[in-house]
Amino acid sequence: MLAFLAICAIYLALPRNLVIGPIWLLPTLIVVLLVPTVVSHRVGRQSLNRTLGFVINGITTLALIGSVILLVRALPAHRESPVQMLRSGGLLWLTNVIVFALWYWRLDGGGPTLRQKQKKFGSKSFLFPRFIDYLFVALTQSSTFGPTDAPVLARWAKILAMVQILISLTIVVLLISQAVGVL
């Protein structure tokens, strides 16, 4: 829940020209969907909880990709200051890390609820059980453009890692080109 709220805060900090739709739309959707997600978890409706989690993850992923596309389109126009563009790129990079950490956490071993229920704290996809571990993998993959100390074993995880790395690489290349252009 904190990760989704962090995404809301980051999204609100982006310039309006890097946001699809009204600035309040994504944070409102996330908060509105988090309420039934939390309630369904507390009352034991795990399939509804899982579905809502996928919906929120999907919405945040689409918003991230949309904002990266808008960043790519905004660079040649030079409407924003270089500092603002670098800040925006950094915020999108951080969002990329959080979004994909949530995907890994939600998909690995059937998701957090199933892992807890079955008392399986390892998985066939990664070698760890806690959200901080998934956040670490997402951060290192976005920083190094590849897996580091946690081998990616499942095909779905490899596909997600490739998407995450492509998004991160796009952001970083744009930031470097913007910085070089300023010099």
mmCIF file with all atom_site columns, C-alpha atoms in Angstrom:
data_model
loop_
_atom_site.group_PDB
_atom_site.id
_atom_site.type_symbol
_atom_site.label_atom_id
_atom_site.label_alt_id
_atom_site.label_comp_id
_atom_site.label_asym_id
_atom_site.label_entity_id
_atom_site.label_seq_id
_atom_site.pdbx_PDB_ins_code
_atom_site.Cartn_x
_atom_site.Cartn_y
_atom_site.Cartn_z
_atom_site.occupancy
_atom_site.B_iso_or_equiv
_atom_site.pdbx_formal_charge
_atom_site.auth_seq_id
_atom_site.auth_comp_id
_atom_site.auth_asym_id
_atom_site.auth_atom_id
_atom_site.pdbx_PDB_model_num
ATOM 1   C CA . MET A 1 1   ? 0.000   0.000   0.000   1.00 0.00 ? 1   MET A CA 1
ATOM 2   C CA . LEU A 1 2   ? 2.854   2.381   0.820   1.00 0.00 ? 2   LEU A CA 1
ATOM 3   C CA . ALA A 1 3   ? 4.436   1.699   -2.563  1.00 0.00 ? 3   ALA A CA 1
ATOM 4   C CA . PHE A 1 4   ? 1.235   2.686   -4.354  1.00 0.00 ? 4   PHE A CA 1
ATOM 5   C CA . LEU A 1 5   ? 0.945   5.835   -2.248  1.00 0.00 ? 5   LEU A CA 1
ATOM 6   C CA . ALA A 1 6   ? 4.562   6.667   -3.139  1.00 0.00 ? 6   ALA A CA 1
ATOM 7   C CA . ILE A 1 7   ? 3.646   6.329   -6.821  1.00 0.00 ? 7   ILE A CA 1
ATOM 8   C CA . CYS A 1 8   ? 0.761   8.764   -6.231  1.00 0.00 ? 8   CYS A CA 1
ATOM 9   C CA . ALA A 1 9   ? 3.103   11.299  -4.630  1.00 0.00 ? 9   ALA A CA 1
ATOM 10  C CA . ILE A 1 10  ? 5.678   10.969  -7.407  1.00 0.00 ? 10  ILE A CA 1
ATOM 11  C CA . TYR A 1 11  ? 3.007   11.334  -10.067 1.00 0.00 ? 11  TYR A CA 1
ATOM 12  C CA . LEU A 1 12  ? 1.723   14.526  -8.420  1.00 0.00 ? 12  LEU A CA 1
ATOM 13  C CA . ALA A 1 13  ? 5.292   15.914  -8.482  1.00 0.00 ? 13  ALA A CA 1
ATOM 14  C CA . LEU A 1 14  ? 5.623   15.464  -12.260 1.00 0.00 ? 14  LEU A CA 1
ATOM 15  C CA . PRO A 1 15  ? 5.113   18.451  -14.563 1.00 0.00 ? 15  PRO A CA 1
ATOM 16  C CA . ARG A 1 16  ? 1.644   18.489  -16.094 1.00 0.00 ? 16  ARG A CA 1
ATOM 17  C CA . ASN A 1 17  ? 2.993   17.964  -19.613 1.00 0.00 ? 17  ASN A CA 1
ATOM 18  C CA . LEU A 1 18  ? 4.274   14.513  -18.539 1.00 0.00 ? 18  LEU A CA 1
ATOM 19  C CA . VAL A 1 19  ? 0.921   13.392  -17.149 1.00 0.00 ? 19  VAL A CA 1
ATOM 20  C CA . ILE A 1 20  ? -1.801  11.726  -19.194 1.00 0.00 ? 20  ILE A CA 1
ATOM 21  C CA . GLY A 1 21  ? -5.162  13.225  -18.303 1.00 0.00 ? 21  GLY A CA 1
ATOM 22  C CA . PRO A 1 22  ? -5.820  15.393  -15.256 1.00 0.00 ? 22  PRO A CA 1
ATOM 23  C CA . ILE A 1 23  ? -3.087  15.342  -12.593 1.00 0.00 ? 23  ILE A CA 1
ATOM 24  C CA . TRP A 1 24  ? -5.546  13.993  -10.005 1.00 0.00 ? 24  TRP A CA 1
ATOM 25  C CA . LEU A 1 25  ? -6.756  11.042  -12.129 1.00 0.00 ? 25  LEU A CA 1
ATOM 26  C CA . LEU A 1 26  ? -4.080  8.415   -11.389 1.00 0.00 ? 26  LEU A CA 1
ATOM 27  C CA . PRO A 1 27  ? -3.784  9.137   -7.646  1.00 0.00 ? 27  PRO A CA 1
ATOM 28  C CA . THR A 1 28  ? -7.581  9.112   -7.318  1.00 0.00 ? 28  THR A CA 1
ATOM 29  C CA . LEU A 1 29  ? -7.879  5.810   -9.197  1.00 0.00 ? 29  LEU A CA 1
ATOM 30  C CA . ILE A 1 30  ? -5.186  4.250   -7.023  1.00 0.00 ? 30  ILE A CA 1
ATOM 31  C CA . VAL A 1 31  ? -6.741  5.408   -3.743  1.00 0.00 ? 31  VAL A CA 1
ATOM 32  C CA . VAL A 1 32  ? -10.266 4.435   -4.843  1.00 0.00 ? 32  VAL A CA 1
ATOM 33  C CA . LEU A 1 33  ? -9.057  0.949   -5.832  1.00 0.00 ? 33  LEU A CA 1
ATOM 34  C CA . LEU A 1 34  ? -6.891  0.532   -2.723  1.00 0.00 ? 34  LEU A CA 1
ATOM 35  C CA . VAL A 1 35  ? -9.939  0.746   -0.437  1.00 0.00 ? 35  VAL A CA 1
ATOM 36  C CA . PRO A 1 36  ? -11.697 -2.378  -1.799  1.00 0.00 ? 36  PRO A CA 1
ATOM 37  C CA . THR A 1 37  ? -8.309  -4.075  -2.159  1.00 0.00 ? 37  THR A CA 1
ATOM 38  C CA . VAL A 1 38  ? -7.582  -3.658  1.556   1.00 0.00 ? 38  VAL A CA 1
ATOM 39  C CA . VAL A 1 39  ? -11.143 -4.584  2.534   1.00 0.00 ? 39  VAL A CA 1
ATOM 40  C CA . SER A 1 40  ? -11.121 -7.709  0.355   1.00 0.00 ? 40  SER A CA 1
ATOM 41  C CA . HIS A 1 41  ? -7.824  -8.764  1.926   1.00 0.00 ? 41  HIS A CA 1
ATOM 42  C CA . ARG A 1 42  ? -9.143  -8.272  5.460   1.00 0.00 ? 42  ARG A CA 1
ATOM 43  C CA . VAL A 1 43  ? -12.371 -10.219 4.837   1.00 0.00 ? 43  VAL A CA 1
ATOM 44  C CA . GLY A 1 44  ? -10.586 -13.078 3.084   1.00 0.00 ? 44  GLY A CA 1
ATOM 45  C CA . ARG A 1 45  ? -11.743 -12.504 -0.504  1.00 0.00 ? 45  ARG A CA 1
ATOM 46  C CA . GLN A 1 46  ? -8.351  -13.358 -1.922  1.00 0.00 ? 46  GLN A CA 1
ATOM 47  C CA . SER A 1 47  ? -9.305  -13.689 -5.596  1.00 0.00 ? 47  SER A CA 1
ATOM 48  C CA . LEU A 1 48  ? -10.908 -10.226 -5.566  1.00 0.00 ? 48  LEU A CA 1
ATOM 49  C CA . ASN A 1 49  ? -7.883  -8.857  -3.735  1.00 0.00 ? 49  ASN A CA 1
ATOM 50  C CA . ARG A 1 50  ? -5.539  -10.400 -6.314  1.00 0.00 ? 50  ARG A CA 1
ATOM 51  C CA . THR A 1 51  ? -7.603  -9.088  -9.239  1.00 0.00 ? 51  THR A CA 1
ATOM 52  C CA . LEU A 1 52  ? -7.729  -5.569  -7.816  1.00 0.00 ? 52  LEU A CA 1
ATOM 53  C CA . GLY A 1 53  ? -3.978  -5.700  -7.226  1.00 0.00 ? 53  GLY A CA 1
ATOM 54  C CA . PHE A 1 54  ? -3.403  -6.615  -10.871 1.00 0.00 ? 54  PHE A CA 1
ATOM 55  C CA . VAL A 1 55  ? -5.715  -3.794  -11.982 1.00 0.00 ? 55  VAL A CA 1
ATOM 56  C CA . ILE A 1 56  ? -3.834  -1.206  -9.893  1.00 0.00 ? 56  ILE A CA 1
ATOM 57  C CA . ASN A 1 57  ? -0.469  -2.540  -11.090 1.00 0.00 ? 57  ASN A CA 1
ATOM 58  C CA . GLY A 1 58  ? -1.672  -2.419  -14.698 1.00 0.00 ? 58  GLY A CA 1
ATOM 59  C CA . ILE A 1 59  ? -2.952  1.145   -14.386 1.00 0.00 ? 59  ILE A CA 1
ATOM 60  C CA . THR A 1 60  ? 0.298   2.358   -12.803 1.00 0.00 ? 60  THR A CA 1
ATOM 61  C CA . THR A 1 61  ? 2.350   0.586   -15.473 1.00 0.00 ? 61  THR A CA 1
ATOM 62  C CA . LEU A 1 62  ? 0.348   2.200   -18.287 1.00 0.00 ? 62  LEU A CA 1
ATOM 63  C CA . ALA A 1 63  ? 0.669   5.626   -16.617 1.00 0.00 ? 63  ALA A CA 1
ATOM 64  C CA . LEU A 1 64  ? 4.431   5.122   -16.293 1.00 0.00 ? 64  LEU A CA 1
ATOM 65  C CA . ILE A 1 65  ? 4.817   4.118   -19.953 1.00 0.00 ? 65  ILE A CA 1
ATOM 66  C CA . GLY A 1 66  ? 2.625   7.046   -21.019 1.00 0.00 ? 66  GLY A CA 1
ATOM 67  C CA . SER A 1 67  ? 4.717   9.502   -19.003 1.00 0.00 ? 67  SER A CA 1
ATOM 68  C CA . VAL A 1 68  ? 7.962   8.108   -20.448 1.00 0.00 ? 68  VAL A CA 1
ATOM 69  C CA . ILE A 1 69  ? 6.540   8.543   -23.961 1.00 0.00 ? 69  ILE A CA 1
ATOM 70  C CA . LEU A 1 70  ? 5.585   12.132  -23.114 1.00 0.00 ? 70  LEU A CA 1
ATOM 71  C CA . LEU A 1 71  ? 9.113   12.701  -21.748 1.00 0.00 ? 71  LEU A CA 1
ATOM 72  C CA . VAL A 1 72  ? 10.591  11.420  -25.022 1.00 0.00 ? 72  VAL A CA 1
ATOM 73  C CA . ARG A 1 73  ? 8.311   13.722  -27.003 1.00 0.00 ? 73  ARG A CA 1
ATOM 74  C CA . ALA A 1 74  ? 9.047   16.728  -24.755 1.00 0.00 ? 74  ALA A CA 1
ATOM 75  C CA . LEU A 1 75  ? 12.843  16.604  -25.090 1.00 0.00 ? 75  LEU A CA 1
ATOM 76  C CA . PRO A 1 76  ? 13.181  18.068  -28.611 1.00 0.00 ? 76  PRO A CA 1
ATOM 77  C CA . ALA A 1 77  ? 10.743  20.904  -27.817 1.00 0.00 ? 77  ALA A CA 1
ATOM 78  C CA . HIS A 1 78  ? 12.950  22.281  -24.991 1.00 0.00 ? 78  HIS A CA 1
ATOM 79  C CA . ARG A 1 79  ? 9.863   23.645  -23.210 1.00 0.00 ? 79  ARG A CA 1
ATOM 80  C CA . GLU A 1 80  ? 11.118  22.575  -19.798 1.00 0.00 ? 80  GLU A CA 1
ATOM 81  C CA . SER A 1 81  ? 14.370  23.645  -18.208 1.00 0.00 ? 81  SER A CA 1
ATOM 82  C CA . PRO A 1 82  ? 17.174  21.061  -18.203 1.00 0.00 ? 82  PRO A CA 1
ATOM 83  C CA . VAL A 1 83  ? 16.937  20.792  -14.417 1.00 0.00 ? 83  VAL A CA 1
ATOM 84  C CA . GLN A 1 84  ? 13.175  20.145  -14.654 1.00 0.00 ? 84  GLN A CA 1
ATOM 85  C CA . MET A 1 85  ? 13.720  17.470  -17.321 1.00 0.00 ? 85  MET A CA 1
ATOM 86  C CA . LEU A 1 86  ? 16.418  15.758  -15.254 1.00 0.00 ? 86  LEU A CA 1
ATOM 87  C CA . ARG A 1 87  ? 14.162  15.869  -12.180 1.00 0.00 ? 87  ARG A CA 1
ATOM 88  C CA . SER A 1 88  ? 11.252  14.425  -14.175 1.00 0.00 ? 88  SER A CA 1
ATOM 89  C CA . GLY A 1 89  ? 13.446  11.673  -15.591 1.00 0.00 ? 89  GLY A CA 1
ATOM 90  C CA . GLY A 1 90  ? 14.652  10.803  -12.094 1.00 0.00 ? 90  GLY A CA 1
ATOM 91  C CA . LEU A 1 91  ? 11.068  10.651  -10.794 1.00 0.00 ? 91  LEU A CA 1
ATOM 92  C CA . LEU A 1 92  ? 10.030  8.388   -13.674 1.00 0.00 ? 92  LEU A CA 1
ATOM 93  C CA . TRP A 1 93  ? 13.058  6.172   -13.077 1.00 0.00 ? 93  TRP A CA 1
ATOM 94  C CA . LEU A 1 94  ? 12.076  5.840   -9.398  1.00 0.00 ? 94  LEU A CA 1
ATOM 95  C CA . THR A 1 95  ? 8.491   5.073   -10.415 1.00 0.00 ? 95  THR A CA 1
ATOM 96  C CA . ASN A 1 96  ? 9.817   2.371   -12.747 1.00 0.00 ? 96  ASN A CA 1
ATOM 97  C CA . VAL A 1 97  ? 11.648  0.764   -9.825  1.00 0.00 ? 97  VAL A CA 1
ATOM 98  C CA . ILE A 1 98  ? 8.565   0.795   -7.574  1.00 0.00 ? 98  ILE A CA 1
ATOM 99  C CA . VAL A 1 99  ? 6.122   -0.365  -10.261 1.00 0.00 ? 99  VAL A CA 1
ATOM 100 C CA . PHE A 1 100 ? 8.220   -3.372  -11.206 1.00 0.00 ? 100 PHE A CA 1
ATOM 101 C CA . ALA A 1 101 ? 8.987   -4.245  -7.593  1.00 0.00 ? 101 ALA A CA 1
ATOM 102 C CA . LEU A 1 102 ? 5.209   -4.451  -7.126  1.00 0.00 ? 102 LEU A CA 1
ATOM 103 C CA . TRP A 1 103 ? 4.848   -6.678  -10.184 1.00 0.00 ? 103 TRP A CA 1
ATOM 104 C CA . TYR A 1 104 ? 7.565   -9.064  -9.006  1.00 0.00 ? 104 TYR A CA 1
ATOM 105 C CA . TRP A 1 105 ? 6.107   -9.166  -5.486  1.00 0.00 ? 105 TRP A CA 1
ATOM 106 C CA . ARG A 1 106 ? 2.557   -9.737  -6.777  1.00 0.00 ? 106 ARG A CA 1
ATOM 107 C CA . LEU A 1 107 ? 3.444   -12.464 -9.324  1.00 0.00 ? 107 LEU A CA 1
ATOM 108 C CA . ASP A 1 108 ? 6.180   -14.418 -7.568  1.00 0.00 ? 108 ASP A CA 1
ATOM 109 C CA . GLY A 1 109 ? 5.039   -17.754 -6.174  1.00 0.00 ? 109 GLY A CA 1
ATOM 110 C CA . GLY A 1 110 ? 1.359   -16.955 -6.768  1.00 0.00 ? 110 GLY A CA 1
ATOM 111 C CA . GLY A 1 111 ? 1.523   -13.664 -4.884  1.00 0.00 ? 111 GLY A CA 1
ATOM 112 C CA . PRO A 1 112 ? 2.059   -12.626 -1.270  1.00 0.00 ? 112 PRO A CA 1
ATOM 113 C CA . THR A 1 113 ? -1.187  -14.115 0.057   1.00 0.00 ? 113 THR A CA 1
ATOM 114 C CA . LEU A 1 114 ? -0.572  -17.560 -1.425  1.00 0.00 ? 114 LEU A CA 1
ATOM 115 C CA . ARG A 1 115 ? 3.066   -17.532 -0.287  1.00 0.00 ? 115 ARG A CA 1
ATOM 116 C CA . GLN A 1 116 ? 1.925   -16.662 3.250   1.00 0.00 ? 116 GLN A CA 1
ATOM 117 C CA . LYS A 1 117 ? -0.867  -19.249 3.221   1.00 0.00 ? 117 LYS A CA 1
ATOM 118 C CA . GLN A 1 118 ? 1.415   -22.027 2.011   1.00 0.00 ? 118 GLN A CA 1
ATOM 119 C CA . LYS A 1 119 ? 4.258   -20.830 4.231   1.00 0.00 ? 119 LYS A CA 1
ATOM 120 C CA . LYS A 1 120 ? 6.532   -20.848 1.182   1.00 0.00 ? 120 LYS A CA 1
ATOM 121 C CA . PHE A 1 121 ? 8.891   -17.967 1.558   1.00 0.00 ? 121 PHE A CA 1
ATOM 122 C CA . GLY A 1 122 ? 11.062  -18.941 -1.381  1.00 0.00 ? 122 GLY A CA 1
ATOM 123 C CA . SER A 1 123 ? 9.848   -19.358 -4.910  1.00 0.00 ? 123 SER A CA 1
ATOM 124 C CA . LYS A 1 124 ? 10.664  -20.747 -8.301  1.00 0.00 ? 124 LYS A CA 1
ATOM 125 C CA . SER A 1 125 ? 11.131  -17.265 -9.722  1.00 0.00 ? 125 SER A CA 1
ATOM 126 C CA . PHE A 1 126 ? 13.426  -15.536 -7.223  1.00 0.00 ? 126 PHE A CA 1
ATOM 127 C CA . LEU A 1 127 ? 15.306  -16.548 -4.107  1.00 0.00 ? 127 LEU A CA 1
ATOM 128 C CA . PHE A 1 128 ? 13.615  -14.433 -1.426  1.00 0.00 ? 128 PHE A CA 1
ATOM 129 C CA . PRO A 1 129 ? 10.266  -13.676 0.239   1.00 0.00 ? 129 PRO A CA 1
ATOM 130 C CA . ARG A 1 130 ? 9.903   -10.036 1.323   1.00 0.00 ? 130 ARG A CA 1
ATOM 131 C CA . PHE A 1 131 ? 8.816   -6.906  -0.574  1.00 0.00 ? 131 PHE A CA 1
ATOM 132 C CA . ILE A 1 132 ? 12.134  -5.209  0.187   1.00 0.00 ? 132 ILE A CA 1
ATOM 133 C CA . ASP A 1 133 ? 13.830  -8.031  -1.740  1.00 0.00 ? 133 ASP A CA 1
ATOM 134 C CA . TYR A 1 134 ? 11.661  -7.367  -4.805  1.00 0.00 ? 134 TYR A CA 1
ATOM 135 C CA . LEU A 1 135 ? 12.358  -3.650  -4.453  1.00 0.00 ? 135 LEU A CA 1
ATOM 136 C CA . PHE A 1 136 ? 16.079  -4.435  -4.376  1.00 0.00 ? 136 PHE A CA 1
ATOM 137 C CA . VAL A 1 137 ? 15.840  -6.494  -7.577  1.00 0.00 ? 137 VAL A CA 1
ATOM 138 C CA . ALA A 1 138 ? 13.854  -3.772  -9.317  1.00 0.00 ? 138 ALA A CA 1
ATOM 139 C CA . LEU A 1 139 ? 16.348  -1.102  -8.217  1.00 0.00 ? 139 LEU A CA 1
ATOM 140 C CA . THR A 1 140 ? 19.420  -3.055  -9.277  1.00 0.00 ? 140 THR A CA 1
ATOM 141 C CA . GLN A 1 141 ? 17.881  -4.004  -12.634 1.00 0.00 ? 141 GLN A CA 1
ATOM 142 C CA . SER A 1 142 ? 17.014  -0.368  -13.308 1.00 0.00 ? 142 SER A CA 1
ATOM 143 C CA . SER A 1 143 ? 20.518  0.691   -12.298 1.00 0.00 ? 143 SER A CA 1
ATOM 144 C CA . THR A 1 144 ? 22.583  -1.956  -14.066 1.00 0.00 ? 144 THR A CA 1
ATOM 145 C CA . PHE A 1 145 ? 20.186  -2.840  -16.910 1.00 0.00 ? 145 PHE A CA 1
ATOM 146 C CA . GLY A 1 146 ? 20.321  -6.502  -15.963 1.00 0.00 ? 146 GLY A CA 1
ATOM 147 C CA . PRO A 1 147 ? 20.009  -8.977  -13.114 1.00 0.00 ? 147 PRO A CA 1
ATOM 148 C CA . THR A 1 148 ? 22.555  -8.770  -10.341 1.00 0.00 ? 148 THR A CA 1
ATOM 149 C CA . ASP A 1 149 ? 22.758  -11.141 -7.383  1.00 0.00 ? 149 ASP A CA 1
ATOM 150 C CA . ALA A 1 150 ? 19.223  -12.547 -7.675  1.00 0.00 ? 150 ALA A CA 1
ATOM 151 C CA . PRO A 1 151 ? 18.886  -14.909 -10.628 1.00 0.00 ? 151 PRO A CA 1
ATOM 152 C CA . VAL A 1 152 ? 15.691  -14.490 -12.617 1.00 0.00 ? 152 VAL A CA 1
ATOM 153 C CA . LEU A 1 153 ? 14.376  -18.015 -13.072 1.00 0.00 ? 153 LEU A CA 1
ATOM 154 C CA . ALA A 1 154 ? 10.804  -17.856 -14.418 1.00 0.00 ? 154 ALA A CA 1
ATOM 155 C CA . ARG A 1 155 ? 9.935   -16.815 -17.975 1.00 0.00 ? 155 ARG A CA 1
ATOM 156 C CA . TRP A 1 156 ? 7.342   -14.273 -16.791 1.00 0.00 ? 156 TRP A CA 1
ATOM 157 C CA . ALA A 1 157 ? 9.969   -12.679 -14.557 1.00 0.00 ? 157 ALA A CA 1
ATOM 158 C CA . LYS A 1 158 ? 12.432  -12.484 -17.440 1.00 0.00 ? 158 LYS A CA 1
ATOM 159 C CA . ILE A 1 159 ? 9.848   -10.785 -19.659 1.00 0.00 ? 159 ILE A CA 1
ATOM 160 C CA . LEU A 1 160 ? 8.982   -8.272  -16.929 1.00 0.00 ? 160 LEU A CA 1
ATOM 161 C CA . ALA A 1 161 ? 12.684  -7.654  -16.305 1.00 0.00 ? 161 ALA A CA 1
ATOM 162 C CA . MET A 1 162 ? 13.206  -6.923  -20.006 1.00 0.00 ? 162 MET A CA 1
ATOM 163 C CA . VAL A 1 163 ? 10.309  -4.431  -20.055 1.00 0.00 ? 163 VAL A CA 1
ATOM 164 C CA . GLN A 1 164 ? 11.590  -2.766  -16.888 1.00 0.00 ? 164 GLN A CA 1
ATOM 165 C CA . ILE A 1 165 ? 15.138  -2.536  -18.244 1.00 0.00 ? 165 ILE A CA 1
ATOM 166 C CA . LEU A 1 166 ? 13.913  -1.061  -21.561 1.00 0.00 ? 166 LEU A CA 1
ATOM 167 C CA . ILE A 1 167 ? 11.931  1.613   -19.708 1.00 0.00 ? 167 ILE A CA 1
ATOM 168 C CA . SER A 1 168 ? 14.889  2.379   -17.445 1.00 0.00 ? 168 SER A CA 1
ATOM 169 C CA . LEU A 1 169 ? 17.326  2.466   -20.356 1.00 0.00 ? 169 LEU A CA 1
ATOM 170 C CA . THR A 1 170 ? 15.046  4.867   -22.239 1.00 0.00 ? 170 THR A CA 1
ATOM 171 C CA . ILE A 1 171 ? 14.868  7.215   -19.266 1.00 0.00 ? 171 ILE A CA 1
ATOM 172 C CA . VAL A 1 172 ? 18.607  7.112   -18.565 1.00 0.00 ? 172 VAL A CA 1
ATOM 173 C CA . VAL A 1 173 ? 19.604  7.605   -22.220 1.00 0.00 ? 173 VAL A CA 1
ATOM 174 C CA . LEU A 1 174 ? 17.246  10.582  -22.425 1.00 0.00 ? 174 LEU A CA 1
ATOM 175 C CA . LEU A 1 175 ? 18.656  12.068  -19.233 1.00 0.00 ? 175 LEU A CA 1
ATOM 176 C CA . ILE A 1 176 ? 22.229  11.670  -20.469 1.00 0.00 ? 176 ILE A CA 1
ATOM 177 C CA . SER A 1 177 ? 21.377  13.170  -23.862 1.00 0.00 ? 177 SER A CA 1
ATOM 178 C CA . GLN A 1 178 ? 19.660  16.080  -22.146 1.00 0.00 ? 178 GLN A CA 1
ATOM 179 C CA . ALA A 1 179 ? 22.667  16.647  -19.886 1.00 0.00 ? 179 ALA A CA 1
ATOM 180 C CA . VAL A 1 180 ? 25.078  16.495  -22.844 1.00 0.00 ? 180 VAL A CA 1
ATOM 181 C CA . GLY A 1 181 ? 22.832  18.854  -24.805 1.00 0.00 ? 181 GLY A CA 1
ATOM 182 C CA . VAL A 1 182 ? 22.982  21.385  -21.988 1.00 0.00 ? 182 VAL A CA 1
ATOM 183 C CA . LEU A 1 183 ? 26.775  21.272  -21.944 1.00 0.00 ? 183 LEU A CA 1
#
